[in-house]
Amino acid sequence: MQDNLPFSDFGEEVVRAEGLRKTFTLSRKQQRLEHTDFPRKVALDGLSFSAQRGEIYGLLGPNGAGKTTTLRILSTLISPDAGDAFVCGHSVRKEPGKVRDVIGFMTSELKLEGFFTPSYLFDFFGAMHGVEKGALAQRKQELFARFGIDRFAEVKVSDLSTGMLQKVSLVISIVHDPAVVIFDEPTNGLDVLTAKVVIDFLLELKAMGKSILLSTHIFSLVEKLCDRVGIIIDGKMAADGKLQDVCGEMSLEDKFFAIYRSIKGDAV
Amino acid sequence: MKLIALMKKEFARFFGDYKLLITMILPGLLIYIIYSVMGSVMFGGEEEAYRLRVYVEGESAIVSTVESAASANGWETEMLSLSEAGIDEETAREQVASGEASALLVFSENFDASLGKGAAAEIVYNADDDGSAAFASLVNAALQSFSFTLTVSDLSGSGGGAQMVMAGILPMLIVIFVFSSCMSVTLESVAGEKERGTLATILVTSVRRSDIALGKVLPLSCVSLIGAASSFLGVVLSLPTLMGVSLDVAAAGVGAAGYVLLFLLILSFVPLIVAAIAAVSALSRSVKEASGYTSVLMILMMVLSLVTAFLPDIGGWVVAVPILNAVAAMQGILTGAPVVWMCLVSVAVNLAYTAVLIAVIARLLSSERVMFGK
Ligand SMILES: Nc1ncnc2c1ncn2[C@@H]1O[C@H](COP(=O)(O)OP(=O)(O)OP(=O)(O)O)[C@@H](O)[C@H]1O
Ligand SMILES: [Mg+2]
């Protein structure tokens, strides 16, 4: 794919967020849940960062920091109130269709219909992305063999084990060979075996030359996988850069709490 | 291309599940049962042997056709010309109105010779009298194939007998049964997919939102149409009991054109109902919430169709109101007096509303507040 070549017009920066702002209007019920009388919640407050080609970038932050909101904006499910983001040079505001064609978005909120088989769904989502039939068949064979799905290709999704279902979801999200893979909380709620499936998959994707953007609140996951990290606190980027540059001599965990205290005081 | 894949998926989902198919066939069966039971209670069964006294003014070979058709139904019919009876037309009308006589047939001069060239006939009957009403619908049916103008005059004070009441409810029942079959598939497919998070998976692809909307409404309409066809068949098979005559006579009473119009009307409001429920489903957070709203929609429609059915001379404005236009038009067809322009305009109006709703659904699918609001 052309977007995988170096020296495209967007250079090495596959994802660039510029001053993203997002405010949600809270319902009465949400106000009670958030213990606030204020009807608006600032989820992102001028967030900027960039992720490089062929690297894994980790957005690290506590609950409610704005990680999911950021990834949803990048995958064009929601749009920012201010600022813009570019994926492979395409603006999420102006060319959401083009962005959707170059990204694969994975989150536990996106489900597959249990009634169908992995093979059927692979073809269906291939068609949704406009992948040409011959290429699709070849890609299905390759990916299904590579991730051991071939034996389960004709089993209804609702009958698959959790680990296999996870693999199927992952493979289907890259059916159109996207240059950038965006993944919200890749290991959240998974047992160790399924989590390993996901982590191996991400490393495999990196080996295939994909650029990956993921969010998590697990330090070890960032340390194990990521080339770069961005620490989000209260919708702002508190630190951003190569893992060793951000941490220096400290462990990621110590560094995170140091930053957190400097922003929020000693409340931790 | 993408639209076709979306539609195929919807069909595959439906035809792979026999339980869903059964819920489609049920409404027609219900209509048939309800009407057969109601019909036999109200008319005392299909084989009522009426004793009829019919006055005839003027002459025609058709009289003997009618007489033999009546005796084929097992009715004892006494056909008397006015001169034989020694009364004038005025008295004959009074006798029909009071129930003393069953009907009066009036033929224009030289009727048989002027068939197709301005021949006209009138049947005067009394809808409050079951025998008289049955005779009128038999005449109406038996004479369909002859080319002359037949005026049907009802002299009952109420303006409609038991049969009229049934024909009044029937369109509403069709709408309700069609609605419920649309409801079961659409709620499951649209609100269900939204709730389960499978719709969001499609939304992250670059497929056009209008294709997603069309890819739901078109196949779901086809599937609901199976339910609609079943209801329609239920109606067709119930008509004989409803009219108290045999099947072929009843079928002829509505006429081939009537059935075509009836089916066109159903064809026009099925996608409309599907699109309406799909829009409500897109707005709801769960199937439960969507079915709550949809039930309200259904009750509203029931009340409005009842009003439409029993408001005499509702007026032409009703064609602008979706669904109700179909109720009014179907009522015309079922009472043997179809208003063709009304049927056709209703069909066009309903399809136009459907197109608008599909655009609305596409907008809803692009709205982050609707699709991803908490
Ligand atoms: N649709 C919405 N309506 C109202 N508030 C929202 C909505 N989505 C997110 N928020 C709020 O915005 C803030 C950021 O949420 P977000 O989901 O991005 O956090 P997160 O970093 O992903 O947290 P978590 O680790 O819990 O997933 C939170 O306070 C959340 O309650
Ligand atoms: Mg989150």
XYZ file of C-alpha atoms and ligand atoms in Angstrom:
674
model
C 0.000 0.000 0.000
C 1.254 3.452 -0.892
C 0.787 4.786 2.628
C 3.363 2.333 3.891
C 6.114 3.879 1.812
C 8.439 6.380 3.455
C 8.544 9.991 2.242
C 4.813 10.354 1.571
C 3.597 13.928 1.987
C 3.026 13.364 5.709
C 6.577 12.109 6.240
C 7.190 9.701 9.095
C 4.373 11.094 11.223
C 1.493 8.646 10.678
C -0.685 10.200 13.374
C -0.633 13.841 14.434
C -3.086 15.366 16.914
C -3.183 19.161 17.149
C -4.867 20.841 20.106
C -7.771 18.397 20.395
C -10.606 19.616 22.581
C -13.724 17.680 23.450
C -16.448 18.654 25.891
C -19.403 16.416 26.750
C -22.735 17.643 28.006
C -23.660 15.603 31.055
C -27.190 14.432 31.779
C -28.552 14.770 35.327
C -27.782 11.128 35.966
C -24.192 11.490 34.707
C -23.736 14.600 36.897
C -24.690 12.536 39.940
C -22.314 9.740 38.924
C -19.467 12.207 38.453
C -20.327 14.015 41.743
C -20.611 17.389 40.055
C -23.189 20.142 39.569
C -21.414 21.282 36.464
C -23.346 20.229 33.354
C -20.310 20.056 31.071
C -17.283 17.796 31.265
C -14.032 18.694 29.511
C -12.682 15.329 28.374
C -9.839 16.641 26.195
C -8.232 19.996 26.829
C -5.917 20.887 23.947
C -4.263 17.508 23.446
C -1.374 17.281 20.947
C 1.016 14.454 20.108
C 2.404 12.540 17.165
C 3.102 8.870 16.474
C 5.785 7.608 14.077
C 5.660 5.086 11.292
C 6.424 1.482 12.226
C 6.355 2.199 15.969
C 4.004 1.330 18.792
C 2.753 4.428 20.610
C 1.108 4.018 24.019
C -1.352 6.495 25.518
C -1.068 6.004 29.263
C -3.484 7.533 31.735
C -5.779 6.923 34.709
C -9.528 6.321 34.397
C -11.334 9.236 32.830
C -8.130 10.851 31.518
C -9.495 10.985 27.967
C -7.756 8.015 26.290
C -10.890 6.497 24.765
C -12.095 9.922 23.685
C -8.780 10.540 21.882
C -8.870 7.210 20.068
C -12.520 7.687 19.099
C -11.653 11.022 17.551
C -8.750 9.460 15.647
C -11.020 6.716 14.339
C -13.660 9.320 13.326
C -16.417 7.904 15.529
C -16.719 11.284 17.215
C -15.385 14.646 16.143
C -13.404 17.193 18.177
C -14.901 20.550 19.264
C -11.614 22.232 18.400
C -8.277 21.182 16.956
C -7.766 18.499 14.351
C -5.957 15.213 13.917
C -4.307 13.712 10.861
C -3.918 10.037 10.085
C -1.561 9.350 7.179
C -2.065 12.989 6.279
C -5.898 12.823 6.201
C -7.848 15.147 8.456
C -10.363 13.385 10.705
C -12.639 16.390 10.321
C -12.474 16.883 6.591
C -11.861 13.391 5.223
C -13.312 10.904 7.719
C -13.933 8.362 4.926
C -10.256 8.362 3.921
C -9.158 8.040 7.522
C -11.451 5.012 7.981
C -9.810 3.350 5.004
C -6.267 3.639 6.428
C -7.002 2.639 10.020
C -8.040 -0.526 11.769
C -9.856 0.272 15.012
C -10.148 -2.272 17.787
C -11.968 -1.933 21.060
C -14.023 -4.236 23.204
C -17.067 -2.093 22.332
C -16.978 -3.197 18.699
C -18.595 -6.613 18.476
C -19.067 -9.255 15.806
C -22.464 -10.799 15.157
C -22.483 -14.202 16.812
C -24.760 -15.647 14.154
C -22.110 -15.586 11.403
C -18.833 -17.436 10.834
C -15.353 -15.819 10.841
C -15.054 -16.540 7.130
C -18.385 -14.841 6.331
C -17.584 -11.809 8.479
C -14.111 -11.458 6.980
C -15.669 -11.300 3.511
C -18.418 -8.968 4.715
C -16.057 -6.442 6.292
C -13.734 -6.769 3.321
C -16.659 -5.683 1.157
C -17.456 -2.819 3.578
C -13.916 -1.523 3.049
C -14.171 -2.049 -0.693
C -11.403 -4.669 -0.846
C -11.255 -6.356 -4.238
C -12.523 -9.979 -4.226
C -9.368 -11.775 -5.370
C -7.130 -9.859 -2.987
C -9.606 -10.512 -0.195
C -9.574 -14.284 -0.691
C -5.791 -14.357 -0.689
C -5.588 -12.170 2.397
C -8.107 -14.330 4.214
C -6.060 -17.439 3.524
C -2.837 -15.775 4.688
C -4.185 -14.185 7.853
C -6.315 -17.159 8.892
C -3.294 -19.465 8.522
C -0.946 -17.052 10.296
C -3.202 -16.701 13.344
C -4.519 -20.266 13.405
C -8.095 -19.356 12.569
C -8.400 -21.612 9.519
C -9.757 -24.583 11.481
C -12.485 -22.369 12.930
C -13.297 -20.461 9.755
C -16.753 -22.035 9.444
C -17.674 -22.146 13.147
C -20.311 -19.645 14.279
C -18.685 -16.747 16.128
C -20.971 -17.329 19.127
C -19.483 -20.834 19.498
C -15.824 -19.708 19.545
C -13.666 -19.627 22.690
C -12.824 -16.169 24.044
C -9.246 -16.373 22.806
C -10.263 -17.442 19.313
C -12.989 -14.786 19.195
C -10.389 -12.187 20.139
C -8.118 -13.346 17.321
C -10.986 -13.265 14.848
C -11.912 -9.711 15.874
C -8.284 -8.639 15.502
C -7.880 -10.213 12.087
C -11.162 -8.754 10.837
C -10.171 -5.264 11.969
C -7.156 -5.416 9.636
C -9.032 -7.012 6.727
C -8.312 -3.954 4.534
C -4.558 -3.930 5.317
C -4.600 -0.582 7.166
C -1.367 1.338 7.659
C -2.314 2.341 11.203
C -3.875 0.155 13.875
C -5.619 1.879 16.774
C -6.374 -0.203 19.841
C -8.249 0.917 22.962
C -7.278 -1.043 26.105
C -5.956 -4.103 24.255
C -5.744 -6.407 27.265
C -8.519 -5.027 29.433
C -10.697 -7.742 30.966
C -8.808 -10.585 29.307
C -7.305 -13.562 31.099
C -3.537 -14.109 30.794
C -3.854 -16.498 27.845
C -6.097 -14.227 25.798
C -4.000 -11.207 26.745
C -0.953 -13.026 25.376
C -2.803 -13.698 22.125
C -3.380 -9.971 21.776
C 0.148 -8.945 22.688
C 1.656 -11.461 20.253
C -0.695 -10.175 17.609
C 0.445 -6.590 18.151
C 4.111 -7.610 17.906
C 3.282 -9.521 14.746
C 1.617 -6.427 13.309
C 4.675 -4.363 14.142
C 6.816 -6.951 12.374
C 4.538 -6.541 9.358
C 5.488 -2.844 9.348
C 2.244 -1.435 10.772
C 2.118 1.634 12.949
C 0.214 1.056 16.177
C -1.480 3.398 18.613
C -2.825 1.924 21.821
C -4.239 3.137 25.117
C -3.822 1.549 28.516
C -3.450 2.186 32.223
C -1.093 -0.774 32.664
C 2.562 0.290 33.046
C 4.045 -3.114 32.237
C 2.208 -3.278 28.932
C 3.749 0.017 27.842
C 7.201 -1.073 28.968
C 6.889 -4.372 27.149
C 5.451 -3.088 23.868
C 5.804 0.610 23.263
C 8.494 2.633 21.536
C 6.891 5.903 22.562
C 4.545 6.884 25.355
C 2.217 9.807 25.992
C 0.982 10.339 29.550
C -2.510 11.869 29.603
C -3.872 13.433 32.759
C -7.183 15.323 32.802
C -7.334 15.579 29.033
C -3.875 17.123 28.688
C -0.602 15.607 27.534
C 1.638 15.642 30.623
C 4.689 13.975 29.002
C 5.331 12.648 25.523
C 8.297 11.051 23.760
C 10.497 7.986 23.451
C 10.047 5.666 26.401
C 13.612 6.083 27.676
C 13.505 9.887 27.180
C 10.294 10.173 29.228
C 11.451 7.884 32.039
C 15.129 8.742 32.251
C 16.568 6.747 35.161
C 13.179 6.040 36.774
C 10.784 3.203 36.123
C 7.685 4.194 34.164
C 5.535 3.741 37.247
C 7.682 6.049 39.414
C 7.860 8.605 36.632
C 4.083 8.512 36.183
C 3.416 9.177 39.863
C 6.040 11.919 39.935
C 4.258 13.666 37.085
C 0.832 12.989 38.586
C 1.864 14.549 41.937
C 3.365 17.586 40.273
C 0.010 18.227 38.567
C -2.530 17.150 41.170
C -0.592 17.786 44.381
C -0.040 15.087 47.011
C -3.579 13.745 46.755
C -2.427 10.273 45.672
C -21.408 -3.129 -4.169
C -21.242 -2.343 -0.455
C -25.011 -1.953 -0.398
C -25.439 -5.405 -1.888
C -23.138 -6.945 0.732
C -25.127 -5.210 3.481
C -28.415 -6.470 2.087
C -27.112 -9.997 1.629
C -25.992 -10.076 5.244
C -29.455 -9.033 6.400
C -31.128 -11.756 4.324
C -28.606 -14.369 5.466
C -29.294 -13.422 9.074
C -33.025 -13.816 8.592
C -33.354 -16.889 6.453
C -30.841 -18.733 8.607
C -33.237 -18.550 11.542
C -36.480 -20.505 11.243
C -37.942 -19.036 14.444
C -37.942 -15.588 12.880
C -39.659 -17.012 9.807
C -42.458 -18.510 11.862
C -43.201 -15.211 13.587
C -43.715 -13.819 10.077
C -46.346 -16.335 9.037
C -48.405 -16.127 12.238
C -50.271 -12.840 11.654
C -52.055 -14.090 8.527
C -53.146 -17.218 10.305
C -54.500 -15.077 13.144
C -56.480 -12.849 10.788
C -57.973 -15.893 9.149
C -58.972 -17.463 12.454
C -60.365 -14.268 13.954
C -62.413 -13.446 10.890
C -63.677 -16.954 10.378
C -64.860 -17.067 13.985
C -66.306 -13.551 13.890
C -67.891 -14.190 10.512
C -69.621 -17.381 11.516
C -70.865 -15.844 14.752
C -72.294 -12.816 12.983
C -73.748 -14.554 9.961
C -74.538 -17.899 11.587
C -72.132 -19.733 9.326
C -71.476 -19.668 5.618
C -74.436 -21.771 4.555
C -77.230 -19.516 5.715
C -80.297 -20.300 3.591
C -81.892 -16.922 3.055
C -85.448 -16.487 1.805
C -85.429 -13.483 -0.428
C -88.105 -11.427 -2.173
C -86.638 -9.360 -4.983
C -88.524 -6.872 -7.154
C -87.388 -6.332 -10.723
C -88.083 -3.226 -12.814
C -87.324 -3.522 -16.538
C -86.187 -6.670 -18.339
C -82.919 -8.520 -18.757
C -81.544 -12.018 -19.187
C -79.295 -11.157 -16.230
C -82.236 -11.772 -13.893
C -82.040 -15.503 -14.486
C -78.201 -15.427 -14.048
C -78.671 -13.820 -10.657
C -81.476 -16.214 -9.758
C -79.382 -19.290 -10.501
C -76.375 -17.852 -8.665
C -78.584 -17.306 -5.629
C -80.014 -20.798 -5.704
C -76.462 -22.156 -6.136
C -75.765 -20.537 -2.765
C -78.792 -22.396 -1.397
C -81.011 -19.328 -1.160
C -84.708 -19.395 -1.932
C -85.299 -16.412 -4.168
C -88.596 -15.044 -5.356
C -88.107 -12.706 -8.312
C -91.160 -10.502 -8.988
C -91.548 -7.877 -11.650
C -93.237 -4.743 -10.361
C -96.256 -5.248 -12.612
C -96.676 -8.812 -11.334
C -96.568 -7.523 -7.790
C -98.890 -4.681 -8.690
C -96.860 -1.979 -6.927
C -94.869 1.028 -8.150
C -91.109 1.627 -7.706
C -91.677 4.005 -4.799
C -93.535 1.368 -2.794
C -90.896 -1.233 -3.661
C -88.161 1.039 -2.239
C -90.173 1.561 0.922
C -90.579 -2.192 1.312
C -86.790 -2.703 0.953
C -86.117 0.029 3.479
C -88.530 -1.516 5.978
C -87.186 -5.015 5.416
C -90.431 -6.355 3.942
C -88.653 -7.042 0.635
C -84.985 -7.934 0.200
C -83.962 -5.908 -2.837
C -85.020 -4.031 -5.932
C -83.263 -4.428 -9.277
C -83.815 -1.653 -11.796
C -82.701 -2.094 -15.443
C -82.559 0.683 -18.017
C -84.696 0.438 -21.149
C -83.583 -2.129 -23.767
C -80.943 -3.207 -21.280
C -79.648 -6.369 -22.967
C -79.396 -4.716 -26.384
C -77.506 -1.716 -25.055
C -74.920 -3.657 -23.015
C -71.616 -1.860 -23.439
C -73.491 1.067 -24.999
C -74.776 2.928 -21.974
C -76.764 0.181 -20.258
C -77.290 0.939 -16.580
C -78.726 -0.937 -13.642
C -79.337 -0.237 -9.974
C -79.510 -2.553 -7.020
C -81.372 -1.216 -4.020
C -80.805 -3.132 -0.786
C -80.743 -2.796 2.980
C -77.435 -3.420 4.720
C -79.160 -3.925 8.069
C -80.769 -7.069 6.713
C -78.216 -9.899 6.376
C -80.040 -11.607 3.499
C -80.410 -8.350 1.628
C -76.723 -7.466 2.121
C -75.618 -10.914 0.991
C -77.842 -10.667 -2.079
C -76.412 -7.252 -2.970
C -72.822 -8.454 -2.798
C -73.758 -11.500 -4.863
C -75.310 -9.339 -7.566
C -72.339 -7.038 -7.467
C -70.012 -10.004 -7.869
C -72.010 -11.934 -10.449
C -72.329 -8.911 -12.717
C -68.688 -7.787 -12.639
C -67.971 -9.213 -16.066
C -70.855 -7.457 -17.859
C -70.151 -4.011 -19.184
C -72.720 -1.670 -17.756
C -72.977 0.829 -14.920
C -74.264 -0.691 -11.715
C -75.490 1.669 -9.018
C -75.583 0.151 -5.552
C -78.007 1.873 -3.174
C -78.176 0.996 0.489
C -81.473 1.978 2.145
C -80.590 1.000 5.723
C -80.891 3.834 8.230
C -77.522 3.062 9.873
C -75.584 3.465 6.646
C -73.889 0.132 7.177
C -74.630 -3.258 8.623
C -72.474 -5.807 10.351
C -70.556 -6.267 7.107
C -69.702 -2.580 6.972
C -68.436 -2.709 10.529
C -66.170 -5.618 9.628
C -64.891 -3.904 6.513
C -64.195 -0.935 8.773
C -62.032 -2.922 11.161
C -60.330 -5.087 8.571
C -57.918 -2.421 7.201
C -56.939 -1.520 10.730
C -56.272 -5.163 11.505
C -54.133 -5.486 8.379
C -52.119 -2.447 9.462
C -51.675 -3.797 12.985
C -50.580 -7.242 11.869
C -48.216 -5.829 9.267
C -46.883 -3.451 11.916
C -46.206 -6.258 14.349
C -44.333 -8.310 11.764
C -42.241 -5.256 10.797
C -41.682 -4.593 14.477
C -40.258 -7.995 15.335
C -37.644 -7.984 12.548
C -36.711 -4.315 12.665
C -36.283 -4.005 16.427
C -34.102 -7.098 16.486
C -32.038 -5.982 13.521
C -31.536 -2.259 14.202
C -31.957 -1.681 17.951
C -30.467 -5.130 18.583
C -27.362 -4.453 16.508
C -26.915 -1.073 18.138
C -27.250 -2.503 21.631
C -24.919 -5.425 20.945
C -22.250 -3.142 19.440
C -22.225 -4.830 16.029
C -23.572 -1.711 14.311
C -20.582 0.295 15.614
C -18.269 -2.228 13.957
C -19.846 -1.352 10.622
C -19.706 2.370 11.406
C -15.879 2.331 11.673
C -15.651 1.194 8.050
C -15.815 3.679 5.205
C -19.231 2.478 3.969
C -21.674 5.347 3.340
C -24.195 5.887 6.140
C -26.999 6.090 3.573
C -25.961 2.627 2.344
C -26.232 1.298 5.880
C -29.723 2.814 6.196
C -30.850 1.414 2.832
C -29.122 -1.877 3.590
C -31.410 -2.201 6.593
C -34.718 -0.829 5.312
C -34.822 -2.658 1.955
C -34.149 -6.234 3.124
C -36.166 -5.820 6.315
C -39.085 -4.621 4.190
C -38.798 -7.686 1.974
C -38.798 -9.920 5.012
C -41.700 -8.055 6.610
C -43.498 -8.415 3.320
C -43.614 -12.148 3.939
C -45.590 -11.302 7.060
C -47.649 -8.817 5.089
C -48.364 -11.389 2.388
C -49.446 -13.825 5.033
C -51.819 -11.217 6.500
C -53.065 -10.470 3.020
C -53.787 -14.129 2.367
C -55.567 -14.275 5.706
C -57.793 -11.431 4.564
C -58.501 -12.989 1.181
C -59.490 -16.286 2.744
C -61.621 -14.576 5.403
C -63.623 -12.497 2.946
C -66.154 -15.230 2.088
C -67.098 -15.668 5.730
C -67.050 -11.940 6.090
C -69.508 -11.442 3.262
C -71.496 -14.586 3.885
C -70.984 -15.942 0.371
C -68.746 -18.500 -1.289
C -65.067 -17.840 -2.070
C -65.245 -17.152 -5.797
C -68.197 -14.814 -5.404
C -66.438 -12.891 -2.634
C -63.252 -12.679 -4.655
C -65.179 -11.297 -7.590
C -66.861 -8.756 -5.279
C -63.564 -7.034 -4.530
C -62.397 -7.679 -8.067
C -58.958 -8.361 -9.485
C -58.220 -4.642 -9.670
C -59.241 -4.312 -6.035
C -56.779 -6.975 -4.972
C -53.986 -5.373 -6.969
C -54.679 -2.024 -5.306
C -54.872 -3.682 -1.902
C -51.495 -5.298 -2.429
C -49.924 -2.094 -3.739
C -51.103 -0.281 -0.628
C -49.595 -2.918 1.645
C -46.418 -2.797 -0.451
C -46.221 0.952 0.139
C -46.654 1.039 3.882
C -44.422 -1.904 4.773
C -41.138 -0.026 4.028
C -42.599 3.066 5.656
C -43.319 1.228 8.902
C -39.920 -0.508 8.762
C -38.151 2.834 8.245
C -40.112 4.446 11.095
C -39.242 1.640 13.514
C -35.620 1.676 12.295
C -35.383 5.413 13.015
C -36.836 4.922 16.495
C -34.427 2.008 17.029
C -31.444 4.112 15.995
C -32.462 6.702 18.583
C -32.899 4.175 21.389
C -30.163 2.750 23.560
C -31.592 -0.753 23.802
C -34.141 -3.076 22.248
C -36.255 -2.630 25.359
C -36.308 1.132 25.023
C -37.012 0.903 21.296
C -39.882 -1.527 21.736
C -41.371 0.798 24.345
C -41.414 3.689 21.887
C -42.621 1.455 19.077
C -45.576 0.230 21.142
C -46.616 3.831 21.668
C -46.360 4.346 17.919
C -48.536 1.294 17.335
C -51.244 2.384 19.777
C -51.291 5.833 18.217
C -51.734 4.253 14.807
C -54.511 1.968 16.029
C -56.482 4.863 17.451
C -56.001 6.976 14.328
C -56.975 4.132 11.998
C -60.098 3.444 14.050
C -61.045 7.101 13.751
C -60.335 6.982 10.020
C -62.392 3.851 9.606
C -65.492 5.137 11.340
C -65.467 8.750 10.351
C -67.894 8.944 7.407
C -66.663 10.961 4.396
C -63.215 11.542 5.789
C -62.228 13.833 2.930
C -59.360 13.851 0.465
C -56.820 15.331 2.908
C -56.323 11.904 4.419
C -54.072 10.877 1.483
C -51.387 13.172 2.904
C -51.285 11.266 6.194
C -49.033 8.193 5.980
C -50.674 4.826 6.822
C -54.073 6.433 7.454
C -54.331 7.081 3.730
C -53.894 3.349 3.199
C -56.513 2.538 5.834
C -59.064 4.806 4.147
C -58.184 3.490 0.680
C -58.357 -0.163 1.753
C -61.726 0.479 3.318
C -63.005 1.779 0.006
C -61.756 -1.346 -1.745
C -63.256 -3.724 0.799
C -66.701 -2.113 0.642
C -66.634 -2.559 -3.115
C -66.189 1.139 -3.850
C -62.457 1.686 -4.478
C -61.295 5.228 -5.143
C -58.454 4.561 -7.565
C -56.766 7.987 -7.440
C -56.795 7.806 -3.656
C -55.109 4.402 -3.670
C -52.408 5.460 -6.103
C -51.695 8.795 -4.419
C -51.502 7.024 -1.062
C -48.935 4.596 -2.451
C -46.831 7.468 -3.817
C -47.141 9.485 -0.597
C -46.092 6.532 1.557
C -43.052 5.827 -0.621
C -42.048 9.499 -0.465
C -42.236 9.465 3.343
C -40.106 6.307 3.312
C -37.387 8.050 1.288
C -37.399 10.943 3.774
C -37.119 8.540 6.700
C -34.174 6.723 5.102
C -32.365 10.064 4.841
C -33.200 10.711 8.497
C -31.784 7.309 9.519
C -28.570 8.044 7.601
C -28.286 11.314 9.553
C -28.865 9.530 12.842
C -26.151 7.002 11.987
C -23.676 9.848 11.429
C -24.601 11.570 14.681
C -22.081 10.810 17.436
C -24.590 11.932 20.074
C -27.116 9.352 18.873
C -24.713 6.498 18.183
C -22.091 7.001 20.909
C -23.741 9.221 23.522
C -23.733 7.718 27.008
N -20.361 10.230 25.707
C -19.973 10.822 26.843
N -20.845 11.601 27.517
C -20.448 12.221 28.654
N -19.242 12.121 29.189
C -18.317 11.362 28.572
C -18.654 10.655 27.357
N -17.552 9.969 26.964
C -16.597 10.230 27.883
N -17.052 11.056 28.842
C -16.294 11.576 29.976
O -15.086 12.106 29.492
C -14.003 11.784 30.356
C -12.928 11.037 29.569
O -13.433 9.780 29.222
P -12.621 8.642 28.461
O -13.546 7.524 28.241
O -11.954 9.231 27.295
O -11.538 8.240 29.554
P -10.497 7.060 29.518
O -9.167 7.684 29.656
O -10.746 6.180 28.363
O -10.850 6.307 30.873
P -10.976 4.745 31.189
O -9.640 4.307 31.640
O -11.977 4.723 32.304
O -11.454 4.063 29.968
C -14.580 10.952 31.472
O -14.785 11.779 32.587
C -15.904 10.473 30.932
O -16.832 10.338 31.967
Mg -11.359 4.185 28.087
